[in-house]
Short mmCIF file of C-alpha atoms in Angstrom, two decimals:
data_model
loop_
_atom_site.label_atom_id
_atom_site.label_comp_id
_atom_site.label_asym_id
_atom_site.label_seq_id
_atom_site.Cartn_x
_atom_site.Cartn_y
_atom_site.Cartn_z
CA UNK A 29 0.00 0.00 0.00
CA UNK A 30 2.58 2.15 1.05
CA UNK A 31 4.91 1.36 -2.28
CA UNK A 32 1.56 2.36 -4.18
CA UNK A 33 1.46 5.54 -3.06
CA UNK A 34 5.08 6.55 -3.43
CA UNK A 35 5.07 4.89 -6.63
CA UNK A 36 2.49 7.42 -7.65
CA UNK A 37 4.44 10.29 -7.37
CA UNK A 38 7.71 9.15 -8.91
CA UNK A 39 8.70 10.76 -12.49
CA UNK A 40 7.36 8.57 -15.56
CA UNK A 41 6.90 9.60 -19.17
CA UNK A 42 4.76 8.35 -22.14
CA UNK A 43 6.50 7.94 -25.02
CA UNK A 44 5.37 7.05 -28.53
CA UNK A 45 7.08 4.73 -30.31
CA UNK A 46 7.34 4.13 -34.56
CA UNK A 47 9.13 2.15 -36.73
CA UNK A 48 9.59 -1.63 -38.94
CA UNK A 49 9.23 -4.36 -36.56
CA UNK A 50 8.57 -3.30 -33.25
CA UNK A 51 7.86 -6.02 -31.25
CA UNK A 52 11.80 -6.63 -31.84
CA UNK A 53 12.15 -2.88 -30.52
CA UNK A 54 10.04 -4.25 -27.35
CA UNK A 55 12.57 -7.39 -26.82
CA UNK A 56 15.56 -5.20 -27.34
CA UNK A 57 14.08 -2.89 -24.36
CA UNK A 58 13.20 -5.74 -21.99
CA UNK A 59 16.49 -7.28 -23.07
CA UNK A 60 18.18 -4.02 -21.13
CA UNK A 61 16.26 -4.44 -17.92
CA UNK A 62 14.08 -1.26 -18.87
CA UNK A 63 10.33 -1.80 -16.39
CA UNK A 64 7.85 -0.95 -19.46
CA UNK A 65 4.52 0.29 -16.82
CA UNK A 66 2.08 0.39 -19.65
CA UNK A 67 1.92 -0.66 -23.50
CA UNK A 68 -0.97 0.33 -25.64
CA UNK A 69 -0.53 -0.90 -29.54
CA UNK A 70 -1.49 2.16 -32.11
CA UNK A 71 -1.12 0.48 -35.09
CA UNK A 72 1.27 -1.98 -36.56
CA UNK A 73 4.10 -0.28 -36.77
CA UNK A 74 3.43 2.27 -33.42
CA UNK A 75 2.71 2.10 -30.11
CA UNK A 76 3.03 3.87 -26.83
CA UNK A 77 4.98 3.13 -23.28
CA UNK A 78 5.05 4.29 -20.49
CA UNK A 79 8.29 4.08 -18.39
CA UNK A 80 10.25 5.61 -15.93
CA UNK A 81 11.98 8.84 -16.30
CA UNK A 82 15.63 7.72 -15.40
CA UNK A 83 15.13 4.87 -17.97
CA UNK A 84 14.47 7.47 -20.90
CA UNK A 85 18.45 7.60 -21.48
CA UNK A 86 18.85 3.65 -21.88
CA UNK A 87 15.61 4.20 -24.57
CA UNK A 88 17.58 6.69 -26.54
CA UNK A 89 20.62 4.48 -26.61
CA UNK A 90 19.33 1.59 -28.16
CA UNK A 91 16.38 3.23 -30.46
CA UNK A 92 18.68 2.80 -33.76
CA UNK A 93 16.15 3.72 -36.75
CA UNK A 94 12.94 4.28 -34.75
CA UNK A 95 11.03 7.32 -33.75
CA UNK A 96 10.79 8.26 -29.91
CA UNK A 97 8.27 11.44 -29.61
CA UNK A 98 7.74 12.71 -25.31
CA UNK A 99 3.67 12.45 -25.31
CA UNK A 100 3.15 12.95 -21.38
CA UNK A 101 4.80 13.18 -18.01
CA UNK A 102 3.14 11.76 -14.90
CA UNK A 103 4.20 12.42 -11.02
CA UNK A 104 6.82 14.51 -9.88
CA UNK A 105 8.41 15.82 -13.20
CA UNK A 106 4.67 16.88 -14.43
CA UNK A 107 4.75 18.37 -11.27
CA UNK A 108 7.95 20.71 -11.64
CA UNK A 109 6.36 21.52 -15.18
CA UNK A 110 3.22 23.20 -13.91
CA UNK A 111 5.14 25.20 -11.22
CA UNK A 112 7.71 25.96 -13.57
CA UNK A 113 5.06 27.07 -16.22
CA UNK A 114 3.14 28.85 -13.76
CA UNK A 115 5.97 30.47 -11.53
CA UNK A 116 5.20 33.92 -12.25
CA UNK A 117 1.24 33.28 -10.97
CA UNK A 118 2.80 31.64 -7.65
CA UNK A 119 5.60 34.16 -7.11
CA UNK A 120 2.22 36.49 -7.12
CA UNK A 121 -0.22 34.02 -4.83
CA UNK A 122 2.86 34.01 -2.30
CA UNK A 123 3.49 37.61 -2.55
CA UNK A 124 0.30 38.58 -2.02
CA UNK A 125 -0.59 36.16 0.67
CA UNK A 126 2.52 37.87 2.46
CA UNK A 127 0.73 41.23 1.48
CA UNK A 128 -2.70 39.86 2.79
CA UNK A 129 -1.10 38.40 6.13
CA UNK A 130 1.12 42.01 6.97
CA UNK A 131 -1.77 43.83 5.85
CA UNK A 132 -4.22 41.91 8.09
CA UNK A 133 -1.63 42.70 11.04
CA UNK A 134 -1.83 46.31 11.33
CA UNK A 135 -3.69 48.79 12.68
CA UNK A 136 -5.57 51.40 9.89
CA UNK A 137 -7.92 53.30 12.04
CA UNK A 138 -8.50 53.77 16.11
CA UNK A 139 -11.35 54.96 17.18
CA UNK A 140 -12.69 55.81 20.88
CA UNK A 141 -16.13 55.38 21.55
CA UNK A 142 -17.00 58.49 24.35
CA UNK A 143 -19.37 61.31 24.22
CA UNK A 144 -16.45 63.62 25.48
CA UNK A 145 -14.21 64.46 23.04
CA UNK A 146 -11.68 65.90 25.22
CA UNK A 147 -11.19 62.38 27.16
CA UNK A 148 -11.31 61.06 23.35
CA UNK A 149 -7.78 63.47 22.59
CA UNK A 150 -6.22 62.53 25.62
CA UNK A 151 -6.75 58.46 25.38
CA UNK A 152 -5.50 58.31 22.16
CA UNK A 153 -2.43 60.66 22.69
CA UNK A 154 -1.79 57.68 25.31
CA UNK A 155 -2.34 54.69 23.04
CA UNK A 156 -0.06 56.30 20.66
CA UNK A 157 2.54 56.13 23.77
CA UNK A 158 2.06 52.13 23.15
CA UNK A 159 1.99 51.95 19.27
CA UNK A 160 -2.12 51.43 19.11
CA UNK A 161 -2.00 53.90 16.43
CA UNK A 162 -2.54 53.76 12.68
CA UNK A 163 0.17 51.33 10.71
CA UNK A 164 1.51 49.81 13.62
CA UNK A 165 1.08 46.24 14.10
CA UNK A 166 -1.97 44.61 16.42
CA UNK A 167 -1.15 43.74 19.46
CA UNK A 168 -1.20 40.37 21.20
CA UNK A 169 -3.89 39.78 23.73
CA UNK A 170 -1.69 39.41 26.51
CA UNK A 171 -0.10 43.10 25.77
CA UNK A 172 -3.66 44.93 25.29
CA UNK A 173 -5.00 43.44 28.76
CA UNK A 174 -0.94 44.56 30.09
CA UNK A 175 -1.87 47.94 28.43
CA UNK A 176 -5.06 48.11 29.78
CA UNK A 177 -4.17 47.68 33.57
CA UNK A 178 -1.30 49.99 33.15
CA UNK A 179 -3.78 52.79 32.23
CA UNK A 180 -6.35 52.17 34.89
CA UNK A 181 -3.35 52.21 37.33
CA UNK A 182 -1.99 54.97 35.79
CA UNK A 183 -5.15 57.44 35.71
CA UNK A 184 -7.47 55.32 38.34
CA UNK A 185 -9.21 58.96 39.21
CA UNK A 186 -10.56 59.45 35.90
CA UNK A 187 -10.56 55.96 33.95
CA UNK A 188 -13.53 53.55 35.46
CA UNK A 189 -12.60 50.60 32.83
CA UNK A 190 -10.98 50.45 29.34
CA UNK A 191 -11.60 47.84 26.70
CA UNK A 192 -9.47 47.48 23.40
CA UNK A 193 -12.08 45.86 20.74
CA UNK A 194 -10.43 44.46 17.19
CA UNK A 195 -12.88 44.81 14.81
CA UNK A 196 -10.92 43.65 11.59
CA UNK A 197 -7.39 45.92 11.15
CA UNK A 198 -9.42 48.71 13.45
CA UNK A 199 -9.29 49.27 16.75
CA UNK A 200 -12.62 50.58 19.23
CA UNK A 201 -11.43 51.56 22.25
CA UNK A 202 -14.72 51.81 24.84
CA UNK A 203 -14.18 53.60 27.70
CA UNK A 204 -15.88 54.53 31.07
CA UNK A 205 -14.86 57.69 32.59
CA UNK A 206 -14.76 57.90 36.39
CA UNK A 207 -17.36 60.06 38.15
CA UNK A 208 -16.14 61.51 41.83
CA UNK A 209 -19.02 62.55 43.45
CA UNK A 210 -19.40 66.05 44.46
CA UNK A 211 -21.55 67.47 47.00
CA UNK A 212 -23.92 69.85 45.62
CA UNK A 213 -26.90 71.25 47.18
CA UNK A 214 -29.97 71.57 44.61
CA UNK A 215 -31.50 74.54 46.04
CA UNK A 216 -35.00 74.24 43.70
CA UNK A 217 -37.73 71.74 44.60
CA UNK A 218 -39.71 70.54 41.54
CA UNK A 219 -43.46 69.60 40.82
CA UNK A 220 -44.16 66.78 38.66
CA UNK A 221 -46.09 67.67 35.83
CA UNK A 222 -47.59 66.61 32.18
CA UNK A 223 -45.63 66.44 29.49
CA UNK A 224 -48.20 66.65 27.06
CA UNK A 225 -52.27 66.58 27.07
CA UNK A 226 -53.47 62.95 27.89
CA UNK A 227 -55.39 60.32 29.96
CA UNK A 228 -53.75 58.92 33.02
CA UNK A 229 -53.18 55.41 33.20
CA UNK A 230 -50.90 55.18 35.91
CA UNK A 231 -48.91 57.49 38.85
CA UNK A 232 -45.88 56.25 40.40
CA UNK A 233 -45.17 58.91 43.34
CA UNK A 234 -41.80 58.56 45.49
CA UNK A 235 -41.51 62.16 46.96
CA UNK A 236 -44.98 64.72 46.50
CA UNK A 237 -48.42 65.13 47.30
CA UNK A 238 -50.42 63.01 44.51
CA UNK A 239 -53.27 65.64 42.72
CA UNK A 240 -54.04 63.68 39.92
CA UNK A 241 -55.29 59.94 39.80
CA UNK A 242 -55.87 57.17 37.54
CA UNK A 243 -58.69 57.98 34.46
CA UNK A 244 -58.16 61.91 35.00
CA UNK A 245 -57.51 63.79 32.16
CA UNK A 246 -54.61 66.47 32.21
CA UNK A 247 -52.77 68.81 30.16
CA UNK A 248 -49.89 69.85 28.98
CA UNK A 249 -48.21 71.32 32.15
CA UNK A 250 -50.57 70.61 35.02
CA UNK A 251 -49.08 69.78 38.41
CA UNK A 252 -49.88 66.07 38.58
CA UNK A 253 -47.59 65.15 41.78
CA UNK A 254 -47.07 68.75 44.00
CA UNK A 255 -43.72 69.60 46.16
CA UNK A 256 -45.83 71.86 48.17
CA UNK A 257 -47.32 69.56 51.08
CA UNK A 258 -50.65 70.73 52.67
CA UNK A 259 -52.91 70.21 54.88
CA UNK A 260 -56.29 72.06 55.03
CA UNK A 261 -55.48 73.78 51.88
CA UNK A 262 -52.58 75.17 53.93
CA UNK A 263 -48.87 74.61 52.82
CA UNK A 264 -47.57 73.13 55.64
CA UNK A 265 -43.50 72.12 53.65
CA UNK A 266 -42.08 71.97 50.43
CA UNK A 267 -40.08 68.70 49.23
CA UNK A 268 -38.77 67.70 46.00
CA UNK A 269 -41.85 66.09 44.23
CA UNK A 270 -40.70 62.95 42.50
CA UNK A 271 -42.36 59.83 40.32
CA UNK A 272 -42.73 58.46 36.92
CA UNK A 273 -46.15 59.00 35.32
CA UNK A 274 -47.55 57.13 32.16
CA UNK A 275 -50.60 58.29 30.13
CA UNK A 276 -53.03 57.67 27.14
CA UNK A 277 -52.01 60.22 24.53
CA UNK A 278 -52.83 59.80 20.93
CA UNK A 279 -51.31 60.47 17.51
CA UNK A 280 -52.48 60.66 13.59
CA UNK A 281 -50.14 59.19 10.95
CA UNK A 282 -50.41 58.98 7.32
CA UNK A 283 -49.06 56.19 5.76
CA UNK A 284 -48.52 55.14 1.87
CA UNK A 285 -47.91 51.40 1.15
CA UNK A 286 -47.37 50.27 -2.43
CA UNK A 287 -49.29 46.98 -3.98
CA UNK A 288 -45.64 46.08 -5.19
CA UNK A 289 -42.94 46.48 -2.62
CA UNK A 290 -39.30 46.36 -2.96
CA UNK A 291 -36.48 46.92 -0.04
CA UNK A 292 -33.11 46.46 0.93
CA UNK A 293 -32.31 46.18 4.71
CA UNK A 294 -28.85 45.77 6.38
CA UNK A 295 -28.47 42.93 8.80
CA UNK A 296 -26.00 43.24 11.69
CA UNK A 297 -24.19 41.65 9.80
CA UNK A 298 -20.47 42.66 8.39
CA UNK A 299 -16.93 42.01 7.99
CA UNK A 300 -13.35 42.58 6.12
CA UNK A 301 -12.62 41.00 3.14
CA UNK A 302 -9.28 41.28 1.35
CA UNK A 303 -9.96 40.87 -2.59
CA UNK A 304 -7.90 40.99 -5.78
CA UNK A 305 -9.48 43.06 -8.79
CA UNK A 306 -8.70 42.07 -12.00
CA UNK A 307 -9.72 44.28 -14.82
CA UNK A 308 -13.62 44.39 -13.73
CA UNK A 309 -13.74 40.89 -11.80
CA UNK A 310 -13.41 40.60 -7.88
CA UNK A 311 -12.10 37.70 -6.05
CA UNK A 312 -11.89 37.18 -2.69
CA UNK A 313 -9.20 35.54 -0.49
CA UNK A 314 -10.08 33.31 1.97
CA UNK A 315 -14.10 34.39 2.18
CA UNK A 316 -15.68 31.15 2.63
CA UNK A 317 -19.01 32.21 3.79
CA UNK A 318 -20.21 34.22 1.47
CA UNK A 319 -23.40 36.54 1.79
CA UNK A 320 -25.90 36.22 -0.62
CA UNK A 321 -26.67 40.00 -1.41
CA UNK A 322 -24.55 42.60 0.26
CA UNK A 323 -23.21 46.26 0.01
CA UNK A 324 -19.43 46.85 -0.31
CA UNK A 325 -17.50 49.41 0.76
CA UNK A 326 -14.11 49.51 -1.31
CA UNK A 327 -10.73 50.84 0.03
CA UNK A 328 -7.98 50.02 -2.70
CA UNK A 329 -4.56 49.43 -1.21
CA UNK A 330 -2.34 48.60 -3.76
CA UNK A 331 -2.72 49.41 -7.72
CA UNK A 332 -0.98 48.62 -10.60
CA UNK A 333 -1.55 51.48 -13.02
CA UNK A 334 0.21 49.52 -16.01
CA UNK A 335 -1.60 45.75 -15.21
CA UNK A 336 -5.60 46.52 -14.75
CA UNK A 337 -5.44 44.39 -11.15
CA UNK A 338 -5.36 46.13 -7.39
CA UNK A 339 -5.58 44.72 -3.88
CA UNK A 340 -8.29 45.80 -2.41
CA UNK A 341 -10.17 46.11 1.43
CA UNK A 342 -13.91 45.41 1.34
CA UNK A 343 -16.01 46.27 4.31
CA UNK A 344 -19.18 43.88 3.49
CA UNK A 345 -22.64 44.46 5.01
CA UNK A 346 -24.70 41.23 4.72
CA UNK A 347 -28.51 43.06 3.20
CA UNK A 348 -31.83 41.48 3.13
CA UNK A 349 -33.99 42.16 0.26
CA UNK A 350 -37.93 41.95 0.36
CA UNK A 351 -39.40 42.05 -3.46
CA UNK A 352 -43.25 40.93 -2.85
CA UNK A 353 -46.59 42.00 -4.84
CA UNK A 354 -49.31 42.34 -1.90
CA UNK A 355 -53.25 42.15 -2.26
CA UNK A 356 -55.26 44.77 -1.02
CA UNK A 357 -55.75 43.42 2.57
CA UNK A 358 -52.65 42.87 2.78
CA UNK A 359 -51.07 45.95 1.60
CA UNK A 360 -53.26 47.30 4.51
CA UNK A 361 -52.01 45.41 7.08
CA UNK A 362 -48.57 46.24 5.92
CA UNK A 363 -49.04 50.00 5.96
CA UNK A 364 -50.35 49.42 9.33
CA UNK A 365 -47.22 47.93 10.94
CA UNK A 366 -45.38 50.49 9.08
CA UNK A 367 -47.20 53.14 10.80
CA UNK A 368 -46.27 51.71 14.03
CA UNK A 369 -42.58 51.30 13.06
CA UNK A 370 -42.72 54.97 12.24
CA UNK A 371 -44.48 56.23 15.23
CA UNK A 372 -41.89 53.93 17.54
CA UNK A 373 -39.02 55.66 16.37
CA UNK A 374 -40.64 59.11 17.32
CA UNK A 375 -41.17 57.69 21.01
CA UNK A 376 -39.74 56.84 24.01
CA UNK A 377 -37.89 53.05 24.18
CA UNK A 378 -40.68 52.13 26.88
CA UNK A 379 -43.44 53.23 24.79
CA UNK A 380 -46.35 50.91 23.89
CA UNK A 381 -49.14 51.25 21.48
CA UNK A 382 -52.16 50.03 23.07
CA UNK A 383 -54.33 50.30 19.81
CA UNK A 384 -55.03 51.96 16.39
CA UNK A 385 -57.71 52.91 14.24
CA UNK A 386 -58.21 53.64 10.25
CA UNK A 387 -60.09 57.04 10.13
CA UNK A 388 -59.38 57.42 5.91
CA UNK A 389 -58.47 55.21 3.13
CA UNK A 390 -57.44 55.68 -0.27
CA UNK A 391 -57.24 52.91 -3.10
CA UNK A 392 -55.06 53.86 -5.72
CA UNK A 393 -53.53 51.99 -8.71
CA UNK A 394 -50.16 50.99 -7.36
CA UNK A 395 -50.73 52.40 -4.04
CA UNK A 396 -52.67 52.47 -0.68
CA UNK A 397 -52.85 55.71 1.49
CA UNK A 398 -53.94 55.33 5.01
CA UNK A 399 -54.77 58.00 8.09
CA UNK A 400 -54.41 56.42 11.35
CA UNK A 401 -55.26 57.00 14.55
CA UNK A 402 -52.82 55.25 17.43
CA UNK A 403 -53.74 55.39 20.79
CA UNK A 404 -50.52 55.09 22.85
CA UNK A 405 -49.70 54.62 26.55
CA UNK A 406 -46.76 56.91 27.21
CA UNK A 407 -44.16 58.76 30.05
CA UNK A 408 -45.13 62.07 30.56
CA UNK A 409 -43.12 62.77 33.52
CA UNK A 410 -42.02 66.07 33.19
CA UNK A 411 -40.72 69.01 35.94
CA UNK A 412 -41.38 72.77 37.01
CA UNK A 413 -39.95 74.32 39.63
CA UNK A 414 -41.96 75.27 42.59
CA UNK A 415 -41.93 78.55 43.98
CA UNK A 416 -40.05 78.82 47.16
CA UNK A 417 -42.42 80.01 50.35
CA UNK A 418 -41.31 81.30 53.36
CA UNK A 419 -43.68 78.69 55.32
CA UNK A 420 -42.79 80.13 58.73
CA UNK A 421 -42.99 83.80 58.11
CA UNK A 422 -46.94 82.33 56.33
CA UNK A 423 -47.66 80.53 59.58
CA UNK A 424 -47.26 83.95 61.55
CA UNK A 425 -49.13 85.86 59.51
#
């Protein structure tokens, strides 16, 4: 078994063979101990061998008047042929796998992820004191967590935690900045009041004297939880009204919803591809899960202006694409749910739509047109100061 497979792989050639006679030919080649592998009989007066390569000088020797033509080469010599032939396309592969694998290795953007952009400045002035910078190579993960105690030892009273994220050859640094706590005295007491005009549903009172209650309406601005405190209509102390209160409030949105829809959506989705362009064809190195329909962002790192081929980055966002005809009723129903999307981004994340109604309807050749009412249960917490009172200097008069 283990002869078989070596035996594969060592250097034989086919040669065809012509001439008067050759079965003499044949004798006069077994005669000089020369393994024929394979004989297949042409015609009469040609056939073809196949032998090993080292015995190809012992063939010459003793051919006399016939005619040896090389047809084919089998194991390790047809081997050498093909890289030899194609040494200028692996000299490439290799160099631009060494490309791809340096390339791969270093840093081409940093970004910090803070609302300040002061502490943004300042953390990556010290990064750059470590080589986290643009063009320097990535770091092990050993050396970023090294780096990252060193600079919550370093600046413990204003770094809470650091994190260094790789997110293909960039770097997101997240960051928490420490908060000291300072003593400050908040000299205004607040009422609780509506946001806008709605329906109570529900009051939530920590701190205050409750004057609204479940089922009452209220508008925009009226004192729903009081910081004065009273007692027989008198104001007996002031406190710092607090609570969370949610309401019915409504809204009107008009929606169009076509009978054929088409969309492309982004998934979350995405990653760094290195490809090679040649001429107008893309082809990716070492992308074995593909996406099925995407969006590309191209940054070209290398190009050839004389040869029509550059090495390029792709950022690839993995997209979703909806292509449906709808029926009536369901066109509806669609428009609907897009109305709620809408409205959902306009509100608050703990927002909920308690129900909806259709007030007008239009039916139009590729379209439907909707007017809809949402009733929505809402926060409408909101604050106003209240106006300080001398209670004691009150009392005495």
């Amino acid at each position: 078994m283990k002869n078989s497979f070596i035996n594969r792989f060592k250097s034989k050639i086919k040669i065809n063979i012509k001439g008067k006679n050759i079965e003499r030919f044949i004798r006069r080649i077994i005669k000089n101990k020369i393994e024929i592998i394979s004989l297949e009989k042409i015609k009469y007066n040609e056939i073809n061998i196949i032998i090993y390569k080292k015995d190809l000088e012992k063939i010459e020797e003793i051919k006399t008047i016939y005619e040896l033509e090389l047809k084919r080469k089998y194991g390790i010599i047809k081997i050498l042929d093909i890289l030899k032939i194609n040494k200028y396309l692996l000299i490439f592969i290799l160099i631009g796998i060494m490309i791809i694998y340096t390339l791969s290795n270093i840093i081409f953007s940093v970004e910090v992820v803070h609302s300040d952009s002061s502490l943004r400045s300042f953390l990556k002035e010290e990064l750059k004191k470590y080589n986290i910078d643009k063009y320097y190579f990535k770091k092990s993960y050993n050396k970023k967590e090294e780096i990252k105690k060193e600079l919550l030892k370093k600046y413990k009273e204003k770094l809470e935690w650091i994190e260094i994220e790789e997110s293909g050859t960039k770097y997101i640094i997240r960051v928490e900045e420490r908060k000291i706590n300072k003593d400050k005295n908040n000299l205004n007491k607040n009422h609780v009041v509506a946001k806008k005009n709605g329906i109570i549903i529900s009051v939530d009172a920590k701190s205050g004297e409750i004057l609204k209650n479940k089922n009452d309406y209220v508008k925009k601005g009226d004192i729903i939880i009081s910081g004065n405190i009273t007692l027989n209509e008198n104001i007996k102390n002031q406190t710092n009204a607090e609570g969370t209160i949610y309401a019915e409030t409504w809204y009107t949105i008009n929606v169009t919803f076509p009978y054929h829809y088409k969309q492309v959506n982004l998934t979350n989705n995405k990653k760094t591809v290195f490809t090679i362009k040649f001429i107008d064809k893309y082809y990716d190195l070492f992308n074995f899960k593909k996406y099925k329909t995407k969006k590309i962002k191209n940054t070209i790192l290398i190009k050839n202006n004389i040869v029509p081929i550059s090495f390029i980055k792709q950022k690839q966002y993995e997209t979703n694409e909806i292509d449906k005809i709808y029926k009536k009723e369901e066109a509806i129903k669609e428009a609907v749910n897009k109305g709620k999307e809408e409205l959902l981004k306009k509100l608050d994340k703990d927002s909920e739509i308690l129900n909806y109604r259709i007030l007008e309807k239009y039916e139009e050749k590729e379209k439907v047109k909707l007017k809809i009412f949402f009733i929505v249960k809402e926060n409408i917490t909101d604050y106003m100061i209240v106006e300080n009172i001398d209670i004691q200097e009150k009392e005495k008069g």
